[in-house]
Amino acid sequence: MKLASLRWWRVCSPLAALLCLGAALGFGAALPGYSPWDHPLAVLGAQGVPNARWFNLLGFILPGALCAMVGLGLRLRIPLRAAWPQRIGAQLMFLSALGLVAMGLFQLQPQQLRGTQTQLHATAWGLWWATGLASALLLALGLRRQAHWRGLVLGGPVLALGVVAFALVLPAVLPQGLSQRIALLLWFGWCALAGLSGPSRSLAGSLQG
């Protein structure tokens, strides 16, 4: 069966973004006192918050799993004997998506900021943006001479650097909740670009390289 006949990786990122956005809007509106501009998304999934587990599932875990499928689709379209930046870059995209999944698995503990769950959540957040940035840079390096990957080569690093800027730097001057949401949207945009770029190839062709 040809992957090109399915092209499932093309719809995963938009669906993931819609899930995350819908969960943020719905659960945020239902939580008294919650401000989407000032409060991070993880507050909606924190321990003790009503429906926290449902938010973590719909806002982090399922979107992360869908974007992991994008990373898998990207790896399958890159030949096994391709240069290492391409191969490692695709694997890091998969790992970045797993970081988003892990943010939903490990809940914040508002009363224990040094608690194990909170520390694991923070580690997953760091994994998410750091591997995403490394992936975008490696993919741009490895695919720079291939015309059908031009969109990912040119746009990937810009979007990934934007993720880092809004996640780490700009919260100092922007409301934290707003800055984090922009970072997530840029990350979903990067994943969508990876799904739309490149040739649509069969699994057999990818394995044969």
mmCIF file of C-alpha atoms in Angstrom:
data_model
loop_
_atom_site.group_PDB
_atom_site.id
_atom_site.type_symbol
_atom_site.label_atom_id
_atom_site.label_comp_id
_atom_site.label_asym_id
_atom_site.label_seq_id
_atom_site.Cartn_x
_atom_site.Cartn_y
_atom_site.Cartn_z
ATOM 1 C CA MET A 1 0.000 0.000 0.000
ATOM 2 C CA LYS A 2 1.318 3.419 -0.943
ATOM 3 C CA LEU A 3 1.585 6.093 1.695
ATOM 4 C CA ALA A 4 0.759 8.574 -1.063
ATOM 5 C CA SER A 5 -2.677 6.954 -1.370
ATOM 6 C CA LEU A 6 -3.360 7.823 2.280
ATOM 7 C CA ARG A 7 -1.436 11.055 2.875
ATOM 8 C CA TRP A 8 -2.523 10.804 6.486
ATOM 9 C CA TRP A 9 0.366 12.946 7.667
ATOM 10 C CA ARG A 10 -1.113 15.964 5.854
ATOM 11 C CA VAL A 11 -4.194 16.192 8.050
ATOM 12 C CA CYS A 12 -2.650 15.254 11.408
ATOM 13 C CA SER A 13 -1.216 18.672 12.300
ATOM 14 C CA PRO A 14 -4.337 20.735 11.447
ATOM 15 C CA LEU A 15 -6.461 18.267 13.414
ATOM 16 C CA ALA A 16 -4.020 18.434 16.332
ATOM 17 C CA ALA A 17 -4.128 22.241 16.344
ATOM 18 C CA LEU A 18 -7.944 22.231 16.286
ATOM 19 C CA LEU A 19 -8.070 19.763 19.180
ATOM 20 C CA CYS A 20 -5.673 21.820 21.278
ATOM 21 C CA LEU A 21 -7.408 25.107 20.457
ATOM 22 C CA GLY A 22 -10.852 23.667 21.120
ATOM 23 C CA ALA A 23 -9.756 22.212 24.455
ATOM 24 C CA ALA A 24 -8.137 25.492 25.485
ATOM 25 C CA LEU A 25 -11.242 27.508 24.627
ATOM 26 C CA GLY A 26 -13.784 25.073 26.039
ATOM 27 C CA PHE A 27 -12.096 24.128 29.308
ATOM 28 C CA GLY A 28 -10.793 27.660 29.814
ATOM 29 C CA ALA A 29 -14.296 29.131 29.509
ATOM 30 C CA ALA A 30 -15.619 26.589 32.008
ATOM 31 C CA LEU A 31 -13.021 27.368 34.685
ATOM 32 C CA PRO A 32 -13.954 30.408 36.826
ATOM 33 C CA GLY A 33 -11.212 33.004 37.035
ATOM 34 C CA TYR A 34 -9.123 31.494 34.267
ATOM 35 C CA SER A 35 -7.561 34.050 31.911
ATOM 36 C CA PRO A 36 -6.305 32.795 28.520
ATOM 37 C CA TRP A 37 -4.032 35.828 28.352
ATOM 38 C CA ASP A 38 -2.324 35.412 31.702
ATOM 39 C CA HIS A 39 -2.535 31.721 32.622
ATOM 40 C CA PRO A 40 -0.602 28.945 30.820
ATOM 41 C CA LEU A 41 -2.477 26.043 29.270
ATOM 42 C CA ALA A 42 -1.045 23.616 31.813
ATOM 43 C CA VAL A 43 -3.186 25.234 34.527
ATOM 44 C CA LEU A 44 -6.241 23.652 32.886
ATOM 45 C CA GLY A 45 -4.680 20.235 33.395
ATOM 46 C CA ALA A 46 -3.238 20.815 36.862
ATOM 47 C CA GLN A 47 -4.031 18.553 39.795
ATOM 48 C CA GLY A 48 -7.234 19.587 41.561
ATOM 49 C CA VAL A 49 -8.682 21.453 38.563
ATOM 50 C CA PRO A 50 -12.080 20.138 37.402
ATOM 51 C CA ASN A 51 -11.875 17.969 34.266
ATOM 52 C CA ALA A 52 -8.077 18.252 34.253
ATOM 53 C CA ARG A 53 -7.584 14.749 32.886
ATOM 54 C CA TRP A 54 -9.916 15.410 29.978
ATOM 55 C CA PHE A 55 -8.080 18.600 29.129
ATOM 56 C CA ASN A 56 -4.715 16.842 29.238
ATOM 57 C CA LEU A 57 -6.061 14.181 26.892
ATOM 58 C CA LEU A 58 -7.596 16.588 24.382
ATOM 59 C CA GLY A 59 -5.173 19.494 24.761
ATOM 60 C CA PHE A 60 -1.814 17.731 24.990
ATOM 61 C CA ILE A 61 -1.851 13.949 24.585
ATOM 62 C CA LEU A 62 -3.957 13.491 21.446
ATOM 63 C CA PRO A 63 -2.489 16.540 19.628
ATOM 64 C CA GLY A 64 1.009 15.328 20.491
ATOM 65 C CA ALA A 65 0.220 11.828 19.237
ATOM 66 C CA LEU A 66 -1.133 13.218 15.962
ATOM 67 C CA CYS A 67 2.000 15.305 15.434
ATOM 68 C CA ALA A 68 4.128 12.264 16.252
ATOM 69 C CA MET A 69 2.434 10.672 13.243
ATOM 70 C CA VAL A 70 3.678 13.600 11.160
ATOM 71 C CA GLY A 71 7.211 12.876 12.342
ATOM 72 C CA LEU A 72 6.732 9.218 11.463
ATOM 73 C CA GLY A 73 5.423 10.122 8.005
ATOM 74 C CA LEU A 74 8.394 12.420 7.494
ATOM 75 C CA ARG A 75 10.837 9.682 8.446
ATOM 76 C CA LEU A 76 9.171 7.220 6.065
ATOM 77 C CA ARG A 77 9.559 9.674 3.177
ATOM 78 C CA ILE A 78 13.275 10.109 3.855
ATOM 79 C CA PRO A 79 15.429 7.261 2.478
ATOM 80 C CA LEU A 80 17.111 5.051 5.041
ATOM 81 C CA ARG A 81 20.494 5.841 3.504
ATOM 82 C CA ALA A 82 19.934 9.602 3.582
ATOM 83 C CA ALA A 83 22.491 11.861 5.271
ATOM 84 C CA TRP A 84 22.374 11.854 9.062
ATOM 85 C CA PRO A 85 20.951 15.408 9.487
ATOM 86 C CA GLN A 86 17.801 14.352 7.642
ATOM 87 C CA ARG A 87 17.366 11.123 9.570
ATOM 88 C CA ILE A 88 18.131 12.593 12.994
ATOM 89 C CA GLY A 89 16.027 15.668 12.238
ATOM 90 C CA ALA A 90 12.961 13.537 11.494
ATOM 91 C CA GLN A 91 13.520 11.469 14.632
ATOM 92 C CA LEU A 92 13.793 14.635 16.730
ATOM 93 C CA MET A 93 10.492 15.878 15.309
ATOM 94 C CA PHE A 94 8.919 12.666 16.595
ATOM 95 C CA LEU A 95 10.590 13.218 19.974
ATOM 96 C CA SER A 96 9.354 16.812 20.142
ATOM 97 C CA ALA A 97 5.799 15.585 19.640
ATOM 98 C CA LEU A 98 6.288 13.060 22.426
ATOM 99 C CA GLY A 99 7.299 15.994 24.637
ATOM 100 C CA LEU A 100 3.827 17.450 24.071
ATOM 101 C CA VAL A 101 2.282 14.088 24.969
ATOM 102 C CA ALA A 102 4.364 13.976 28.151
ATOM 103 C CA MET A 103 3.120 17.417 29.189
ATOM 104 C CA GLY A 104 -0.339 15.886 29.367
ATOM 105 C CA LEU A 105 0.791 12.773 31.173
ATOM 106 C CA PHE A 106 2.574 14.680 33.946
ATOM 107 C CA GLN A 107 0.234 17.166 35.609
ATOM 108 C CA LEU A 108 1.277 20.372 37.289
ATOM 109 C CA GLN A 109 1.026 20.332 41.074
ATOM 110 C CA PRO A 110 0.119 23.931 42.020
ATOM 111 C CA GLN A 111 0.755 23.264 45.709
ATOM 112 C CA GLN A 112 4.062 21.490 45.070
ATOM 113 C CA LEU A 113 6.096 23.402 42.514
ATOM 114 C CA ARG A 114 9.081 21.226 43.368
ATOM 115 C CA GLY A 115 7.008 18.046 43.243
ATOM 116 C CA THR A 116 7.891 15.161 40.954
ATOM 117 C CA GLN A 117 4.943 15.657 38.604
ATOM 118 C CA THR A 118 5.683 19.358 38.195
ATOM 119 C CA GLN A 119 9.368 18.702 37.526
ATOM 120 C CA LEU A 120 8.540 16.038 34.961
ATOM 121 C CA HIS A 121 6.085 18.410 33.288
ATOM 122 C CA ALA A 122 8.776 21.086 33.101
ATOM 123 C CA THR A 123 11.223 18.544 31.650
ATOM 124 C CA ALA A 124 8.679 17.551 28.997
ATOM 125 C CA TRP A 125 8.181 21.222 28.123
ATOM 126 C CA GLY A 126 11.939 21.659 27.673
ATOM 127 C CA LEU A 127 12.092 18.491 25.567
ATOM 128 C CA TRP A 128 9.278 19.824 23.389
ATOM 129 C CA TRP A 129 10.901 23.101 22.353
ATOM 130 C CA ALA A 130 14.561 22.020 22.400
ATOM 131 C CA THR A 131 14.120 18.957 20.186
ATOM 132 C CA GLY A 132 11.797 20.933 17.936
ATOM 133 C CA LEU A 133 14.438 23.587 17.342
ATOM 134 C CA ALA A 134 17.190 21.015 16.783
ATOM 135 C CA SER A 135 14.943 19.098 14.381
ATOM 136 C CA ALA A 136 14.103 22.156 12.287
ATOM 137 C CA LEU A 137 17.759 23.176 11.982
ATOM 138 C CA LEU A 138 18.972 19.669 11.101
ATOM 139 C CA LEU A 139 16.236 19.161 8.525
ATOM 140 C CA ALA A 140 17.028 22.511 6.908
ATOM 141 C CA LEU A 141 20.702 21.531 6.767
ATOM 142 C CA GLY A 142 20.108 18.058 5.375
ATOM 143 C CA LEU A 143 17.368 18.916 2.859
ATOM 144 C CA ARG A 144 18.644 22.286 1.644
ATOM 145 C CA ARG A 145 19.588 21.014 -1.829
ATOM 146 C CA GLN A 146 16.303 19.226 -2.504
ATOM 147 C CA ALA A 147 13.783 21.475 -4.204
ATOM 148 C CA HIS A 148 10.660 19.606 -3.077
ATOM 149 C CA TRP A 149 11.577 20.270 0.557
ATOM 150 C CA ARG A 150 12.101 24.006 0.047
ATOM 151 C CA GLY A 151 9.111 25.000 2.166
ATOM 152 C CA LEU A 152 10.376 23.083 5.189
ATOM 153 C CA VAL A 153 13.961 24.236 4.644
ATOM 154 C CA LEU A 154 13.028 27.914 4.507
ATOM 155 C CA GLY A 155 10.096 28.015 6.892
ATOM 156 C CA GLY A 156 11.028 25.369 9.443
ATOM 157 C CA PRO A 157 13.871 27.223 11.215
ATOM 158 C CA VAL A 158 11.881 30.481 11.243
ATOM 159 C CA LEU A 159 8.879 28.837 12.886
ATOM 160 C CA ALA A 160 11.034 26.862 15.342
ATOM 161 C CA LEU A 161 12.972 29.975 16.370
ATOM 162 C CA GLY A 162 9.633 31.713 16.829
ATOM 163 C CA VAL A 163 8.537 28.899 19.135
ATOM 164 C CA VAL A 164 11.623 29.389 21.294
ATOM 165 C CA ALA A 165 11.228 33.171 21.311
ATOM 166 C CA PHE A 166 7.594 33.089 22.428
ATOM 167 C CA ALA A 167 8.136 30.208 24.854
ATOM 168 C CA LEU A 168 11.267 31.521 26.582
ATOM 169 C CA VAL A 169 12.006 35.172 25.830
ATOM 170 C CA LEU A 170 8.856 37.109 25.030
ATOM 171 C CA PRO A 171 6.884 36.101 28.168
ATOM 172 C CA ALA A 172 8.999 38.788 29.844
ATOM 173 C CA VAL A 173 7.162 41.454 27.839
ATOM 174 C CA LEU A 174 3.927 39.703 26.798
ATOM 175 C CA PRO A 175 1.223 38.042 28.903
ATOM 176 C CA GLN A 176 2.389 34.508 29.629
ATOM 177 C CA GLY A 177 -0.740 32.776 28.414
ATOM 178 C CA LEU A 178 -0.786 34.682 25.127
ATOM 179 C CA SER A 179 2.906 34.078 24.492
ATOM 180 C CA GLN A 180 2.597 30.341 25.148
ATOM 181 C CA ARG A 181 -0.387 30.008 22.833
ATOM 182 C CA ILE A 182 1.485 31.734 20.023
ATOM 183 C CA ALA A 183 4.435 29.374 20.591
ATOM 184 C CA LEU A 184 2.118 26.370 20.300
ATOM 185 C CA LEU A 185 0.493 27.692 17.133
ATOM 186 C CA LEU A 186 3.911 28.231 15.556
ATOM 187 C CA TRP A 187 4.908 24.684 16.522
ATOM 188 C CA PHE A 188 1.756 23.246 14.977
ATOM 189 C CA GLY A 189 2.493 25.334 11.889
ATOM 190 C CA TRP A 190 5.964 23.808 11.686
ATOM 191 C CA CYS A 191 4.502 20.308 11.924
ATOM 192 C CA ALA A 192 1.941 21.142 9.242
ATOM 193 C CA LEU A 193 4.718 22.425 6.983
ATOM 194 C CA ALA A 194 6.573 19.138 7.444
ATOM 195 C CA GLY A 195 3.438 17.258 6.428
ATOM 196 C CA LEU A 196 2.871 19.362 3.323
ATOM 197 C CA SER A 197 6.480 19.512 2.110
ATOM 198 C CA GLY A 198 8.396 16.880 0.227
ATOM 199 C CA PRO A 199 7.395 14.107 -2.168
ATOM 200 C CA SER A 200 4.558 11.714 -1.496
ATOM 201 C CA ARG A 201 6.334 8.403 -1.676
ATOM 202 C CA SER A 202 5.470 4.808 -1.076
ATOM 203 C CA LEU A 203 6.725 2.979 1.954
ATOM 204 C CA ALA A 204 8.576 0.542 -0.281
ATOM 205 C CA GLY A 205 10.250 3.398 -2.125
ATOM 206 C CA SER A 206 11.291 4.978 1.140
ATOM 207 C CA LEU A 207 12.813 1.740 2.400
ATOM 208 C CA GLN A 208 14.690 1.198 -0.846
ATOM 209 C CA GLY A 209 16.083 4.744 -0.697
#
